[in-house]
Tab-separated table of C-alpha atoms in Angstrom:
chain	number	residue	atom	x	y	z
U	726	MET	CA	-43.621	39.202	-49.152
U	727	ARG	CA	-39.861	39.292	-49.110
U	728	VAL	CA	-37.924	41.183	-46.471
U	729	LEU	CA	-34.535	42.403	-47.615
U	730	LYS	CA	-31.978	43.948	-45.259
U	731	PHE	CA	-28.970	45.936	-46.337
U	732	GLY	CA	-26.318	47.706	-44.326
U	733	GLY	CA	-22.610	47.996	-43.727
U	734	THR	CA	-20.530	47.586	-46.856
U	735	SER	CA	-23.605	47.026	-49.047
U	736	VAL	CA	-24.554	50.699	-48.533
U	737	ALA	CA	-21.048	52.060	-47.898
U	738	ASN	CA	-20.891	54.317	-50.947
U	739	ALA	CA	-23.070	55.654	-53.737
U	740	GLU	CA	-22.216	52.868	-56.181
U	741	ARG	CA	-23.178	50.157	-53.701
U	742	PHE	CA	-26.257	52.065	-52.578
U	743	LEU	CA	-27.426	52.239	-56.199
U	744	ARG	CA	-26.771	48.508	-56.555
U	745	VAL	CA	-29.090	47.943	-53.587
U	746	ALA	CA	-31.703	50.100	-55.330
U	747	ASP	CA	-31.405	47.902	-58.431
U	748	ILE	CA	-31.840	44.761	-56.318
U	749	LEU	CA	-34.914	46.238	-54.656
U	750	GLU	CA	-36.405	47.299	-57.972
U	751	SER	CA	-35.844	43.839	-59.428
U	752	ASN	CA	-37.409	42.126	-56.419
U	753	ALA	CA	-40.357	44.534	-56.374
U	754	ARG	CA	-41.244	43.428	-59.911
U	755	GLN	CA	-41.680	39.900	-58.562
U	756	GLY	CA	-43.860	40.796	-55.578
U	757	GLN	CA	-44.111	42.796	-52.405
U	758	VAL	CA	-40.852	43.742	-50.738
U	759	ALA	CA	-40.138	45.178	-47.318
U	760	THR	CA	-36.753	46.820	-46.918
U	761	VAL	CA	-34.605	47.349	-43.854
U	762	LEU	CA	-31.617	49.647	-44.215
U	763	SER	CA	-29.048	49.817	-41.464
U	764	ALA	CA	-26.050	52.086	-41.139
U	765	PRO	CA	-23.400	52.376	-43.835
U	766	ALA	CA	-20.019	50.802	-43.118
U	767	LYS	CA	-18.189	52.225	-40.076
U	768	ILE	CA	-21.088	54.394	-38.880
U	769	THR	CA	-22.111	52.121	-36.002
U	770	ASN	CA	-18.495	51.879	-34.840
U	771	HIS	CA	-18.196	55.666	-34.926
U	772	LEU	CA	-21.423	56.099	-32.940
U	773	VAL	CA	-20.251	53.663	-30.270
U	774	ALA	CA	-16.840	55.370	-30.133
U	775	MET	CA	-18.511	58.779	-29.782
U	776	ILE	CA	-20.405	57.590	-26.724
U	777	GLU	CA	-17.457	55.766	-25.160
U	778	LYS	CA	-15.096	58.703	-25.698
U	779	THR	CA	-17.618	61.192	-24.359
U	780	ILE	CA	-18.171	59.116	-21.217
U	781	SER	CA	-14.425	58.918	-20.590
U	782	GLY	CA	-13.882	62.628	-21.263
U	783	GLN	CA	-12.015	62.090	-24.522
U	784	ASP	CA	-12.556	64.069	-27.714
U	785	ALA	CA	-15.248	62.478	-29.893
U	786	LEU	CA	-14.901	65.125	-32.608
U	787	PRO	CA	-12.741	62.949	-34.917
U	788	ASN	CA	-15.456	60.277	-34.930
U	789	ILE	CA	-18.175	62.868	-35.498
U	790	SER	CA	-16.212	64.372	-38.388
U	791	ASP	CA	-15.551	60.958	-39.937
U	792	ALA	CA	-19.227	59.997	-39.723
U	793	GLU	CA	-20.306	63.328	-41.217
U	794	ARG	CA	-17.797	62.828	-44.040
U	795	ILE	CA	-19.127	59.337	-44.792
U	796	PHE	CA	-22.657	60.678	-45.197
U	797	ALA	CA	-21.508	63.732	-47.176
U	798	GLU	CA	-19.614	61.517	-49.630
U	799	LEU	CA	-22.563	59.142	-49.914
U	800	LEU	CA	-25.009	61.964	-50.657
U	801	THR	CA	-22.649	63.713	-53.076
U	802	GLY	CA	-22.067	60.464	-54.941
U	803	LEU	CA	-25.785	59.751	-55.182
U	804	ALA	CA	-26.452	63.287	-56.423
U	805	ALA	CA	-23.793	62.898	-59.111
U	806	ALA	CA	-25.308	59.609	-60.276
U	807	GLN	CA	-28.998	60.491	-60.047
U	808	PRO	CA	-30.415	63.567	-61.787
U	809	GLY	CA	-32.996	65.239	-59.585
U	810	PHE	CA	-31.540	63.790	-56.392
U	811	PRO	CA	-32.657	66.072	-53.522
U	812	LEU	CA	-29.127	66.767	-52.257
U	813	ALA	CA	-29.851	70.012	-50.414
U	814	GLN	CA	-32.889	68.571	-48.651
U	815	LEU	CA	-31.045	65.430	-47.557
U	816	LYS	CA	-27.943	67.369	-46.474
U	817	THR	CA	-30.191	69.495	-44.274
U	818	PHE	CA	-31.740	66.346	-42.804
U	819	VAL	CA	-28.329	64.769	-42.104
U	820	ASP	CA	-27.072	68.027	-40.578
U	821	GLN	CA	-30.098	68.080	-38.262
U	822	GLU	CA	-29.455	64.482	-37.231
U	823	PHE	CA	-25.817	65.250	-36.428
U	824	ALA	CA	-26.896	68.306	-34.446
U	825	GLN	CA	-29.109	65.976	-32.401
U	826	ILE	CA	-26.227	63.519	-31.935
U	827	LYS	CA	-24.022	66.363	-30.685
U	828	HIS	CA	-26.790	67.463	-28.318
U	829	VAL	CA	-27.065	63.928	-26.906
U	830	LEU	CA	-23.284	63.680	-26.555
U	831	HIS	CA	-23.285	66.967	-24.653
U	832	GLY	CA	-25.856	65.488	-22.272
U	833	ILE	CA	-23.727	62.380	-21.851
U	834	SER	CA	-20.704	64.560	-21.070
U	835	LEU	CA	-22.665	66.399	-18.377
U	836	LEU	CA	-23.901	63.163	-16.814
U	837	GLY	CA	-20.654	61.279	-17.318
U	838	GLN	CA	-22.618	58.209	-18.304
U	839	CYS	CA	-24.930	56.674	-20.857
U	840	ARG	CA	-27.288	53.942	-19.722
U	841	ILE	CA	-27.278	52.141	-23.049
U	842	ALA	CA	-23.500	52.259	-23.480
U	843	SER	CA	-23.032	48.909	-21.745
U	844	THR	CA	-25.278	47.203	-24.322
U	845	LEU	CA	-23.517	48.633	-27.362
U	846	ARG	CA	-20.695	46.118	-27.607
């Protein structure tokens, strides 16, 4: 079995994401494949910045908006390239995830701390 990991710039936009899909499909023809996908480019940095800004009382909204935009552009690009792509379903999922992130950030703002923040950098 092969384990293939992709993240960052390799899944930064729809074109690159589809290239990853081609690589996975090609490898799957040769045998079993396990896949690990990590965050698209800049998402991890935005998540860390959201936490750090929230702890320090700064506005994390620009980072939230940028991260939401990255995912919206990724999903829109995939929908344009792939007939039958479940855009509405995935947009709903991403929206729910960002609602959860905002909920967690609100909790961090109330506490003024985040235990895992010191391990993020």
